[in-house]
Coordinates of C-alpha atoms in Angstrom, one line a residue:
Chain A
X1 CA 50.7 146.5 17.4
X2 CA 52.6 145.9 14.3
X3 CA 51.1 142.5 14.1
X4 CA 47.7 144.0 13.9
X5 CA 48.9 146.3 11.1
X6 CA 50.4 143.3 9.2
X7 CA 47.3 141.3 9.5
X8 CA 45.3 144.3 8.5
X9 CA 47.5 144.9 5.5
X10 CA 47.0 141.3 4.4
X11 CA 43.2 141.4 4.2
X12 CA 41.9 144.9 3.6
X13 CA 39.0 143.6 1.6
X14 CA 37.4 141.5 4.3
X15 CA 34.6 143.2 6.1
X16 CA 35.6 144.3 9.6
X17 CA 33.5 141.8 11.5
X18 CA 34.7 138.7 9.5
X19 CA 37.7 138.4 11.9
X20 CA 35.4 138.6 14.9
X21 CA 32.9 136.1 13.5
X22 CA 35.6 133.5 13.3
X23 CA 35.8 133.4 17.0
X24 CA 34.4 130.0 17.9
X25 CA 34.2 128.3 21.2
X26 CA 36.9 129.8 23.5
X27 CA 39.4 127.8 25.3
X28 CA 38.8 127.3 29.0
X29 CA 41.4 129.8 30.1
X30 CA 40.0 132.5 27.7
X31 CA 36.4 131.7 28.8
X32 CA 37.5 132.0 32.5
X33 CA 39.2 135.3 31.7
X34 CA 36.1 136.7 29.9
X35 CA 33.8 135.5 32.8
X36 CA 36.0 137.1 35.4
X37 CA 36.1 140.4 33.5
X38 CA 32.3 140.3 33.1
X39 CA 32.0 139.8 36.9
X40 CA 34.2 142.8 37.6
X41 CA 32.1 144.9 35.2
X42 CA 29.0 143.7 36.9
X43 CA 30.5 144.7 40.3
X44 CA 31.3 148.1 38.8
X45 CA 27.8 148.6 37.5
X46 CA 25.9 147.2 40.5
X47 CA 28.2 147.0 43.6
X48 CA 25.1 146.6 45.8
X49 CA 24.7 143.0 44.5
X50 CA 27.8 141.8 46.1
X51 CA 28.5 143.9 49.3
X52 CA 27.2 146.7 51.4
X53 CA 28.6 149.7 53.4
X54 CA 32.2 150.1 52.2
X55 CA 32.6 153.1 54.4
X56 CA 31.3 151.7 57.7
X57 CA 34.0 152.2 60.3
X58 CA 34.5 149.8 63.2
X59 CA 37.7 150.8 65.1
X60 CA 37.4 147.8 67.4
X61 CA 38.0 145.5 64.5
X62 CA 40.8 147.4 62.7
X63 CA 43.5 145.6 60.7
X64 CA 42.3 142.1 61.2
X65 CA 43.0 139.3 58.8
X66 CA 40.2 137.3 57.1
X67 CA 37.6 136.3 59.7
X68 CA 33.9 135.5 60.0
X69 CA 31.8 138.4 58.8
X70 CA 34.8 140.0 57.1
X71 CA 36.0 137.3 54.6
X72 CA 38.9 139.4 53.4
X73 CA 39.6 141.1 56.7
X74 CA 39.4 144.8 57.7
X75 CA 41.5 147.9 57.0
X76 CA 43.1 150.4 59.4
X77 CA 39.7 152.0 60.2
X78 CA 37.9 148.6 60.5
X79 CA 36.2 148.9 57.2
X80 CA 35.4 145.7 55.4
X81 CA 38.0 145.0 52.7
X82 CA 35.7 142.9 50.5
X83 CA 33.1 145.7 50.4
X84 CA 35.7 148.2 49.6
X85 CA 37.1 146.0 46.8
X86 CA 33.6 145.6 45.3
X87 CA 32.9 149.3 45.5
X88 CA 36.4 150.1 44.2
X89 CA 35.7 148.3 40.9
X90 CA 33.8 151.3 39.5
X91 CA 36.5 154.0 39.9
X92 CA 39.2 151.5 38.9
X93 CA 37.4 150.4 35.7
X94 CA 36.2 153.9 35.0
X95 CA 39.8 155.1 34.7
X96 CA 41.1 151.9 32.9
X97 CA 38.3 151.1 30.5
X98 CA 36.9 154.6 30.2
X99 CA 40.2 156.1 29.2
X100 CA 40.8 153.3 26.6
X101 CA 37.4 153.9 25.0
X102 CA 37.9 157.6 24.9
X103 CA 41.4 157.1 23.5
X104 CA 40.0 154.7 20.9
X105 CA 37.4 157.2 19.7
X106 CA 39.8 160.2 19.8
X107 CA 42.6 158.1 18.1
X108 CA 40.3 156.9 15.4
X109 CA 39.2 160.4 14.5
X110 CA 42.8 161.6 14.7
X111 CA 44.1 158.7 12.5
X112 CA 41.3 159.0 9.9
X113 CA 41.9 162.8 9.7
X114 CA 45.6 162.2 9.3
X115 CA 45.2 159.6 6.6
X116 CA 42.4 161.3 4.6
X117 CA 42.7 165.0 5.4
X118 CA 44.9 167.2 3.4
X119 CA 48.5 166.3 2.8
X120 CA 50.0 169.0 5.0
X121 CA 47.4 168.8 7.8
X122 CA 47.6 165.0 7.8
X123 CA 51.4 165.0 8.0
X124 CA 51.2 167.6 10.8
X125 CA 48.8 165.4 12.8
X126 CA 51.1 162.4 12.5
X127 CA 54.2 164.4 13.6
X128 CA 52.2 165.6 16.6
X129 CA 51.5 161.9 17.4
X130 CA 55.2 161.2 17.0
X131 CA 56.1 163.9 19.5
X132 CA 53.5 162.6 22.0
X133 CA 54.7 159.0 21.5
X134 CA 58.3 160.1 22.1
X135 CA 58.0 160.2 25.8
X136 CA 56.7 157.5 28.1
X137 CA 52.9 157.2 28.6
X138 CA 53.0 157.6 32.3
X139 CA 55.2 160.7 32.2
X140 CA 52.7 162.2 29.7
X141 CA 49.9 161.3 32.1
X142 CA 51.8 162.9 34.9
X143 CA 52.2 166.1 32.9
X144 CA 48.5 166.2 32.2
X145 CA 47.7 165.6 35.9
X146 CA 50.0 168.4 36.8
X147 CA 48.0 170.7 34.6
X148 CA 44.5 169.5 35.5
X149 CA 45.1 168.5 39.1
X150 CA 44.4 165.1 40.6
X151 CA 41.0 163.3 40.6
X152 CA 39.2 160.4 39.0
X153 CA 38.1 162.3 35.9
X154 CA 41.5 164.0 35.4
X155 CA 43.4 160.7 35.8
X156 CA 41.2 159.1 33.1
X157 CA 41.8 162.1 30.8
X158 CA 45.5 161.9 31.4
X159 CA 45.6 158.3 30.4
X160 CA 43.5 159.1 27.4
X161 CA 46.0 161.7 26.2
X162 CA 48.8 159.2 26.7
X163 CA 47.1 156.4 24.8
X164 CA 45.4 158.2 21.9
X165 CA 48.4 158.8 19.7
X166 CA 49.1 155.0 19.6
X167 CA 45.6 154.4 18.4
X168 CA 45.9 157.2 15.8
X169 CA 49.0 155.5 14.3
X170 CA 47.3 152.2 13.9
X171 CA 44.1 153.7 12.4
X172 CA 46.1 155.8 10.0
X173 CA 48.1 152.8 8.8
X174 CA 44.9 150.8 8.2
X175 CA 43.0 153.7 6.6
X176 CA 45.9 154.3 4.2
X177 CA 45.8 150.7 3.1
X178 CA 42.0 150.8 2.6
X179 CA 42.2 154.2 0.8
X180 CA 44.4 152.7 -1.9
X181 CA 42.1 149.7 -2.5
X182 CA 40.2 149.4 -5.8
X183 CA 36.7 149.6 -4.3
X184 CA 37.4 152.9 -2.6
X185 CA 38.9 154.3 -5.8
X186 CA 35.7 153.0 -7.5
X187 CA 33.6 154.8 -5.0
X188 CA 35.6 158.0 -5.6
X189 CA 35.1 157.4 -9.3
X190 CA 31.4 157.0 -8.9
X191 CA 31.4 160.5 -7.4
X192 CA 30.2 159.6 -3.9
X193 CA 30.4 162.3 -1.3
X194 CA 33.7 162.1 0.6
X195 CA 31.9 162.0 4.0
X196 CA 29.9 159.0 2.7
X197 CA 33.0 157.2 1.5
X198 CA 34.7 157.8 4.9
X199 CA 31.8 156.6 7.0
X200 CA 30.4 153.8 4.8
X201 CA 33.5 152.4 3.2
X202 CA 36.6 153.2 5.2
X203 CA 35.6 153.5 8.8
X204 CA 34.1 150.0 9.1
X205 CA 37.5 148.5 8.0
X206 CA 39.3 150.3 10.7
X207 CA 37.0 149.1 13.5
X208 CA 38.3 145.5 13.9
X209 CA 42.0 146.4 14.4
X210 CA 40.9 149.3 16.6
X211 CA 38.8 147.0 18.8
X212 CA 41.6 144.5 19.2
X213 CA 44.1 147.2 20.0
X214 CA 41.7 148.6 22.6
X215 CA 41.2 145.2 24.3
X216 CA 45.0 144.6 24.4
X217 CA 45.4 148.2 25.8
X218 CA 42.8 147.9 28.6
X219 CA 45.4 146.1 30.8
X220 CA 48.0 148.9 30.2
X221 CA 45.4 151.5 31.0
X222 CA 44.2 149.7 34.2
X223 CA 47.8 149.5 35.5
X224 CA 48.5 153.2 34.6
X225 CA 45.3 154.2 36.3
X226 CA 46.1 152.2 39.4
X227 CA 49.7 153.7 39.4
X228 CA 48.3 157.2 39.3
X229 CA 45.9 156.6 42.2
X230 CA 48.7 154.7 44.0
X231 CA 50.7 158.0 43.8
X232 CA 47.7 159.9 45.2
X233 CA 46.9 161.5 41.9
X234 CA 43.6 159.6 41.2
X235 CA 40.4 159.4 43.2
X236 CA 40.4 161.2 46.5
X237 CA 41.0 159.1 49.7
X238 CA 37.7 158.2 51.2
X239 CA 36.6 156.7 47.8
X240 CA 37.6 153.0 47.6
X241 CA 39.9 152.5 44.7
X242 CA 42.3 149.6 44.3
X243 CA 45.5 151.6 43.7
X244 CA 44.7 153.9 46.5
X245 CA 43.9 151.0 48.9
X246 CA 47.3 149.6 48.0
X247 CA 49.0 152.9 48.8
X248 CA 47.4 152.9 52.3
X249 CA 48.2 149.3 53.0
X250 CA 51.9 150.2 52.5
X251 CA 51.8 152.0 55.9
X252 CA 50.4 149.0 57.8
X253 CA 52.6 146.2 56.3
X254 CA 54.2 145.3 59.6
X255 CA 50.7 144.7 61.2
X256 CA 48.6 143.2 58.4
X257 CA 50.1 142.0 55.2
X258 CA 46.8 140.7 53.9
X259 CA 45.6 144.3 53.5
X260 CA 48.1 144.6 50.6
X261 CA 47.3 141.2 49.2
X262 CA 43.7 141.6 48.0
X263 CA 43.6 145.0 46.2
X264 CA 46.7 144.0 44.3
X265 CA 45.2 140.6 43.5
X266 CA 42.1 142.4 42.2
X267 CA 44.1 144.6 39.9
X268 CA 46.3 141.8 38.7
X269 CA 43.4 139.4 38.0
X270 CA 41.4 142.1 36.2
X271 CA 44.4 143.1 34.0
X272 CA 45.3 139.4 33.5
X273 CA 41.7 138.6 32.3
X274 CA 41.7 141.6 30.0
X275 CA 45.2 140.7 28.6
X276 CA 44.3 137.0 28.0
X277 CA 41.0 137.9 26.3
X278 CA 42.7 140.6 24.2
X279 CA 45.5 138.4 23.1
X280 CA 43.1 135.6 22.2
X281 CA 41.0 138.0 20.1
X282 CA 44.1 139.3 18.4
X283 CA 45.4 135.8 17.6
X284 CA 42.0 134.7 16.2
X285 CA 41.9 137.9 14.0
X286 CA 45.4 137.2 12.7
X287 CA 44.4 133.7 12.0
X288 CA 46.9 132.0 14.3
X289 CA 46.2 129.7 17.1
X290 CA 47.1 130.5 20.7
X291 CA 49.7 128.1 21.8
Chain B
X1 CA 76.9 162.3 2.4
X2 CA 77.2 158.6 3.3
X3 CA 73.9 156.9 4.1
X4 CA 74.7 156.4 7.7
X5 CA 75.6 160.0 8.3
X6 CA 72.5 161.1 6.5
X7 CA 70.3 158.8 8.6
X8 CA 72.0 160.1 11.7
X9 CA 71.4 163.7 10.7
X10 CA 67.8 163.1 10.1
X11 CA 67.3 161.3 13.4
X12 CA 69.1 164.1 15.3
X13 CA 66.9 166.7 13.5
X14 CA 63.8 164.7 14.6
X15 CA 65.1 164.6 18.1
X16 CA 65.4 168.4 18.2
X17 CA 61.8 168.6 16.9
X18 CA 60.6 166.2 19.6
X19 CA 62.4 168.2 22.3
X20 CA 60.9 171.4 21.0
X21 CA 57.5 169.7 21.1
X22 CA 58.0 168.4 24.6
X23 CA 59.1 171.9 25.8
X24 CA 56.1 173.5 24.1
X25 CA 53.7 171.1 25.7
X26 CA 55.2 171.8 29.1
X27 CA 55.1 175.5 28.5
X28 CA 51.4 175.3 27.4
X29 CA 50.6 173.2 30.4
X30 CA 52.2 175.7 32.7
X31 CA 50.0 178.5 31.2
X32 CA 46.8 176.3 31.2
X33 CA 46.7 176.0 35.0
X34 CA 43.9 178.2 36.2
X35 CA 44.8 181.1 38.4
X36 CA 47.6 183.6 38.6
X37 CA 51.0 182.0 38.0
X38 CA 52.7 184.3 40.4
X39 CA 50.4 183.1 43.2
X40 CA 51.1 179.5 42.2
X41 CA 54.8 180.2 42.6
X42 CA 54.3 182.0 45.9
X43 CA 52.8 178.7 47.3
X44 CA 49.2 178.8 46.2
X45 CA 46.2 180.7 47.5
X46 CA 46.7 179.4 51.1
X47 CA 50.1 181.1 51.3
X48 CA 48.4 184.6 51.2
X49 CA 51.3 186.4 49.6
X50 CA 51.3 190.2 49.8
X51 CA 50.9 192.2 46.5
X52 CA 54.5 193.3 46.9
X53 CA 55.7 189.7 47.0
X54 CA 53.6 188.8 44.0
X55 CA 55.0 191.8 42.1
X56 CA 58.5 190.8 42.8
X57 CA 57.7 187.3 41.5
X58 CA 56.2 188.6 38.3
X59 CA 59.3 190.7 37.7
X60 CA 61.6 187.8 38.5
X61 CA 59.8 185.3 36.2
X62 CA 59.0 187.8 33.4
X63 CA 55.3 187.2 33.9
X64 CA 54.4 190.7 32.8
X65 CA 55.7 190.2 29.3
X66 CA 53.3 189.1 26.5
X67 CA 53.0 185.4 26.3
X68 CA 54.9 185.1 23.1
X69 CA 57.9 186.9 24.7
X70 CA 57.6 184.6 27.7
X71 CA 57.6 181.6 25.3
X72 CA 60.7 182.9 23.5
X73 CA 62.5 183.6 26.8
X74 CA 61.6 180.0 28.0
X75 CA 63.0 178.4 24.8
X76 CA 66.1 180.6 25.0
X77 CA 66.7 179.5 28.6
X78 CA 66.2 175.8 27.6
X79 CA 68.8 176.2 24.8
X80 CA 71.3 177.3 27.4
X81 CA 70.3 174.3 29.5
X82 CA 68.9 176.7 32.1
X83 CA 65.8 174.9 33.4
X84 CA 64.9 177.7 35.8
X85 CA 64.3 177.4 39.6
X86 CA 62.0 175.1 41.4
X87 CA 59.0 176.9 43.0
X88 CA 58.8 174.5 45.9
X89 CA 62.4 173.8 46.6
X90 CA 63.8 177.3 45.8
X91 CA 66.8 175.8 44.0
X92 CA 67.8 175.5 40.3
X93 CA 66.1 172.6 38.7
X94 CA 69.3 171.4 37.1
X95 CA 70.8 171.1 40.5
X96 CA 67.9 169.1 41.9
X97 CA 68.0 166.8 38.8
X98 CA 71.7 166.4 39.1
X99 CA 71.5 165.4 42.8
X100 CA 68.7 162.8 42.2
X101 CA 69.5 161.3 38.8
X102 CA 72.2 158.9 40.2
X103 CA 69.8 157.0 42.4
X104 CA 67.3 156.6 39.6
X105 CA 69.9 155.6 37.0
X106 CA 71.3 152.9 39.4
X107 CA 67.7 151.6 39.9
X108 CA 66.9 151.6 36.2
X109 CA 70.2 150.1 35.1
X110 CA 69.9 147.3 37.7
X111 CA 66.3 146.6 36.7
X112 CA 67.2 146.6 33.0
X113 CA 70.1 144.1 33.5
X114 CA 67.9 141.9 35.7
X115 CA 65.0 142.1 33.2
X116 CA 67.0 141.3 30.1
X117 CA 69.0 138.6 31.9
X118 CA 66.0 136.9 33.3
X119 CA 64.2 137.0 29.9
X120 CA 67.1 135.5 28.0
X121 CA 67.6 132.8 30.6
X122 CA 63.9 131.9 30.6
X123 CA 63.6 132.0 26.8
X124 CA 66.7 129.9 26.2
X125 CA 65.6 127.3 28.7
X126 CA 62.0 127.0 27.5
X127 CA 62.0 127.7 23.7
X128 CA 60.8 124.7 21.7
X129 CA 60.1 122.7 24.9
X130 CA 56.3 122.5 25.1
X131 CA 55.8 121.6 28.8
X132 CA 58.4 124.1 30.1
X133 CA 57.1 126.7 27.7
X134 CA 53.5 126.3 28.9
X135 CA 54.6 126.8 32.5
X136 CA 56.8 129.8 31.6
X137 CA 54.0 131.4 29.5
X138 CA 51.6 131.2 32.4
X139 CA 54.2 132.9 34.7
X140 CA 54.9 135.5 32.0
X141 CA 51.3 136.4 31.6
X142 CA 50.9 136.8 35.3
X143 CA 54.0 139.0 35.6
X144 CA 53.0 141.2 32.7
X145 CA 49.6 141.8 34.4
X146 CA 51.0 142.6 37.8
X147 CA 51.5 146.2 38.7
X148 CA 55.1 146.7 39.7
X149 CA 54.1 148.6 42.9
X150 CA 52.2 145.5 44.1
X151 CA 55.2 143.3 43.5
X152 CA 57.2 145.9 45.5
X153 CA 54.8 145.9 48.4
X154 CA 54.7 142.1 48.5
X155 CA 58.5 141.9 48.3
X156 CA 58.6 144.4 51.2
X157 CA 56.1 142.4 53.2
X158 CA 57.9 139.1 52.7
X159 CA 61.6 140.0 52.7
X160 CA 61.8 143.2 54.8
X161 CA 59.0 142.9 57.4
X162 CA 58.6 139.1 57.7
X163 CA 62.1 137.7 57.0
X164 CA 64.1 140.9 57.8
X165 CA 66.7 140.2 55.1
X166 CA 66.6 143.7 53.6
X167 CA 66.1 147.2 55.2
X168 CA 62.5 148.6 55.0
X169 CA 63.6 152.0 53.7
X170 CA 66.8 153.6 52.5
X171 CA 68.9 153.9 49.5
X172 CA 72.6 153.5 50.4
X173 CA 74.4 150.4 49.3
X174 CA 73.6 147.7 46.9
X175 CA 71.5 145.6 49.3
X176 CA 68.7 148.2 49.2
X177 CA 68.7 148.0 45.4
X178 CA 67.7 144.3 45.3
X179 CA 64.0 144.6 46.0
X180 CA 63.2 147.7 44.0
X181 CA 65.1 146.3 41.0
X182 CA 63.2 143.0 41.2
X183 CA 59.9 144.9 41.5
X184 CA 60.7 146.9 38.4
X185 CA 62.2 144.1 36.4
X186 CA 59.6 141.3 36.7
X187 CA 56.8 142.8 34.5
X188 CA 59.4 143.9 31.9
X189 CA 61.1 140.4 31.9
X190 CA 57.7 138.8 31.2
X191 CA 57.3 140.7 27.9
X192 CA 60.9 140.3 26.9
X193 CA 60.9 136.6 27.6
X194 CA 57.9 136.1 25.3
X195 CA 59.5 138.1 22.5
X196 CA 62.9 136.4 22.9
X197 CA 61.3 133.0 22.9
X198 CA 59.4 133.7 19.7
X199 CA 62.5 134.8 18.0
X200 CA 64.5 131.8 19.3
X201 CA 61.9 129.4 18.1
X202 CA 61.9 131.0 14.6
X203 CA 65.7 130.8 14.5
X204 CA 65.7 127.2 15.7
X205 CA 63.5 126.3 12.7
X206 CA 66.0 127.8 10.2
X207 CA 68.3 125.7 8.1
X208 CA 71.4 127.0 9.9
X209 CA 70.2 125.4 13.1
X210 CA 69.9 122.1 11.4
X211 CA 73.4 122.5 9.9
X212 CA 74.8 123.2 13.3
X213 CA 73.0 120.1 14.7
X214 CA 74.3 118.0 11.9
X215 CA 77.8 119.1 12.7
X216 CA 77.3 117.7 16.2
X217 CA 76.9 121.0 18.1
X218 CA 75.1 120.5 21.4
X219 CA 71.6 121.8 21.9
X220 CA 72.9 124.3 24.4
X221 CA 75.5 125.6 22.0
X222 CA 73.0 126.0 19.2
X223 CA 70.7 128.0 21.4
X224 CA 73.3 130.2 23.0
X225 CA 75.9 130.7 20.2
X226 CA 73.7 130.6 17.1
X227 CA 70.0 131.2 17.7
X228 CA 70.2 133.9 20.4
X229 CA 71.8 136.4 18.1
X230 CA 68.8 136.0 15.7
X231 CA 66.4 136.6 18.5
X232 CA 68.2 139.8 19.5
X233 CA 66.6 141.9 16.8
X234 CA 63.0 141.8 17.9
X235 CA 64.2 142.3 21.5
X236 CA 66.2 145.3 20.4
X237 CA 63.1 146.8 18.8
X238 CA 61.5 146.7 22.3
X239 CA 64.3 148.7 23.9
X240 CA 62.5 151.9 23.5
X241 CA 59.4 150.4 25.2
X242 CA 61.6 149.0 28.0
X243 CA 63.1 152.4 28.6
X244 CA 59.7 153.9 28.8
X245 CA 58.6 151.3 31.3
X246 CA 61.7 151.9 33.3
X247 CA 61.2 155.6 33.5
X248 CA 57.6 155.2 34.4
X249 CA 58.3 152.4 36.8
X250 CA 61.0 154.2 38.7
X251 CA 58.4 156.9 39.6
X252 CA 56.2 154.3 41.3
X253 CA 58.8 152.0 42.7
X254 CA 60.7 154.9 44.3
X255 CA 57.5 155.8 46.1
X256 CA 56.9 152.2 47.3
X257 CA 60.4 151.9 48.7
X258 CA 60.6 155.5 49.9
X259 CA 63.8 155.9 47.8
X260 CA 65.4 159.2 46.7
X261 CA 65.4 159.8 43.0
X262 CA 63.9 161.7 40.0
X263 CA 60.6 159.8 40.2
X264 CA 60.2 160.8 43.8
X265 CA 61.0 164.5 42.8
X266 CA 58.6 164.5 39.9
X267 CA 55.7 163.1 41.9
X268 CA 56.2 165.8 44.5
X269 CA 56.4 168.4 41.7
X270 CA 53.2 167.2 40.1
X271 CA 51.3 167.3 43.4
X272 CA 52.6 170.8 44.1
X273 CA 52.4 171.9 40.4
X274 CA 56.0 172.8 40.5
X275 CA 56.2 173.3 36.7
X276 CA 59.9 174.1 36.2
X277 CA 60.7 170.7 37.8
X278 CA 58.1 168.8 35.8
X279 CA 59.3 170.5 32.6
X280 CA 62.9 169.7 33.3
X281 CA 62.1 166.0 33.9
X282 CA 59.8 165.8 30.9
X283 CA 62.4 167.4 28.5
X284 CA 65.2 165.3 30.0
X285 CA 63.3 162.0 29.5
X286 CA 62.2 163.0 26.0
X287 CA 65.9 163.6 25.2
X288 CA 67.0 160.3 26.8
X289 CA 64.2 158.4 25.0
X290 CA 65.2 159.9 21.6
X291 CA 68.9 159.3 22.1
X292 CA 68.4 155.7 23.1
X293 CA 66.2 155.1 20.1
X294 CA 69.0 156.4 17.9
X295 CA 71.5 154.1 19.6
X296 CA 69.1 151.2 19.0
X297 CA 68.8 152.1 15.4
X298 CA 72.6 152.0 15.0
X299 CA 72.7 148.7 16.9
X300 CA 70.4 147.1 14.4
X301 CA 73.3 147.2 11.9
X302 CA 75.6 145.4 14.4
X303 CA 73.0 142.7 15.3
X304 CA 72.1 142.1 11.7
X305 CA 74.7 143.2 9.1
X306 CA 72.1 142.7 6.3
X307 CA 70.2 145.8 7.6
X308 CA 73.4 148.0 7.5
X309 CA 74.2 146.9 4.0
X310 CA 70.7 147.6 2.8
X311 CA 70.4 151.1 4.3

């Protein structure tokens, strides 16, 4: 996070997209990661393309390993694990990616307000972020779920609340740097409306570090979301969700260990691809090569 | 006032502010829950409590006072370290926390030791050695991306169910700690190893490393005796993050391994909306978090005397 700030501090005059334009041909690992993440997103958008009937119960075929017709085996009710994984992509991504996006937007508004709003209000907004950041994100999320109750939407909101102050801090730091730069002072001197300066001259410079932080954070949010549903605080049971599938598989470990293998692998590979892509983006933006 | 004392005073004041903030969030959360708090305390709508019972609860918990008075009473009780009684368990929260905190501390301490140890060993072995480093980096990326509960389930499947080396559930004795600690420590070790190695490689490029080499020190000695101390600073910075991961991780890992502990208690409390327990754990962890950060701040001076002199 501080690396993003440092890089941002070094080049406040570059337009926001200059860092992103530098991205040339990705390395094979990064390309693979991006391709896999795109595939997961596709499955989340159109699960019907890959599998059918995630809820079809077949007690005669319960708890089997991989076999013909069920390439990843079946769960305790004889439902096809592959189909449930594919249909589970949507709720899993909704919580992980959705909460990151929401937190990015909320954090950007929060950070800009704190940097550019009045002195007292801005300071108060940052102290609020300090308090929120002073206890662990998952505990914060648990507190929010305790208030709102469990469920997919509430889990996503909980993670949003936990992530937003971090975004606010980065945006504030970047906005403060930009605010002091000569061209913004020139714009102020020209008598442009504050709203115009904010939207046209300051906000675009905050976008690149924000996007990168968001990509790096998707992995964290995905794991936090999976943790909440593993604890039974996310999507309700019949809905296929990776964390919830893992929670159920815990009870059948002695019979079928492959039941625990695939949902966990789905989470890990998705998080891994998001992390690799995010780190590569960050490294490019900071102008250093990935070793 | 000497600078160190002044800094400490400021940090302690900030800690108090943070605690007040955490308590206020928890109080606001308690009041944001839809429905009559007395009914929530009585066990929810399903419990069908009689009006007399609800009245008794309102009197006992001061629910008939204006909200400002309730807030003041709540803060006053917190100041006396009185966290109130658990709705679900019918016992004082401090007693519940006192009973459960030992198991969680043992788990967290074990995992921290394992995580730091593993990270330092990996980094010392692989820093500045391209092939080993590439291997280790790949492993670290995987371990960072793996949710700790999946590691826990896989460890259970392999070592408890298949090989039978460790008991499936339970929390008495050190043998039961091995698998939960490993599940908790592996993702943390991944991040720490990356940061430690970066610091080590920077240190190995410094003139003092060359001097030590010229004096004939072995590679091993340069790494362990000279460079590691320089790598300690960025790792120290991450201590707060590690603590957060540990606190959050114990919640999940205790569920995986069906262990006793605070995490187990807080999950049950969140499910049952047992706010005094949730509040207690949140305030306690905010306190721990702040205190550890102060300790880390002081340790900077020890790890790098230049910082202490400058402050």
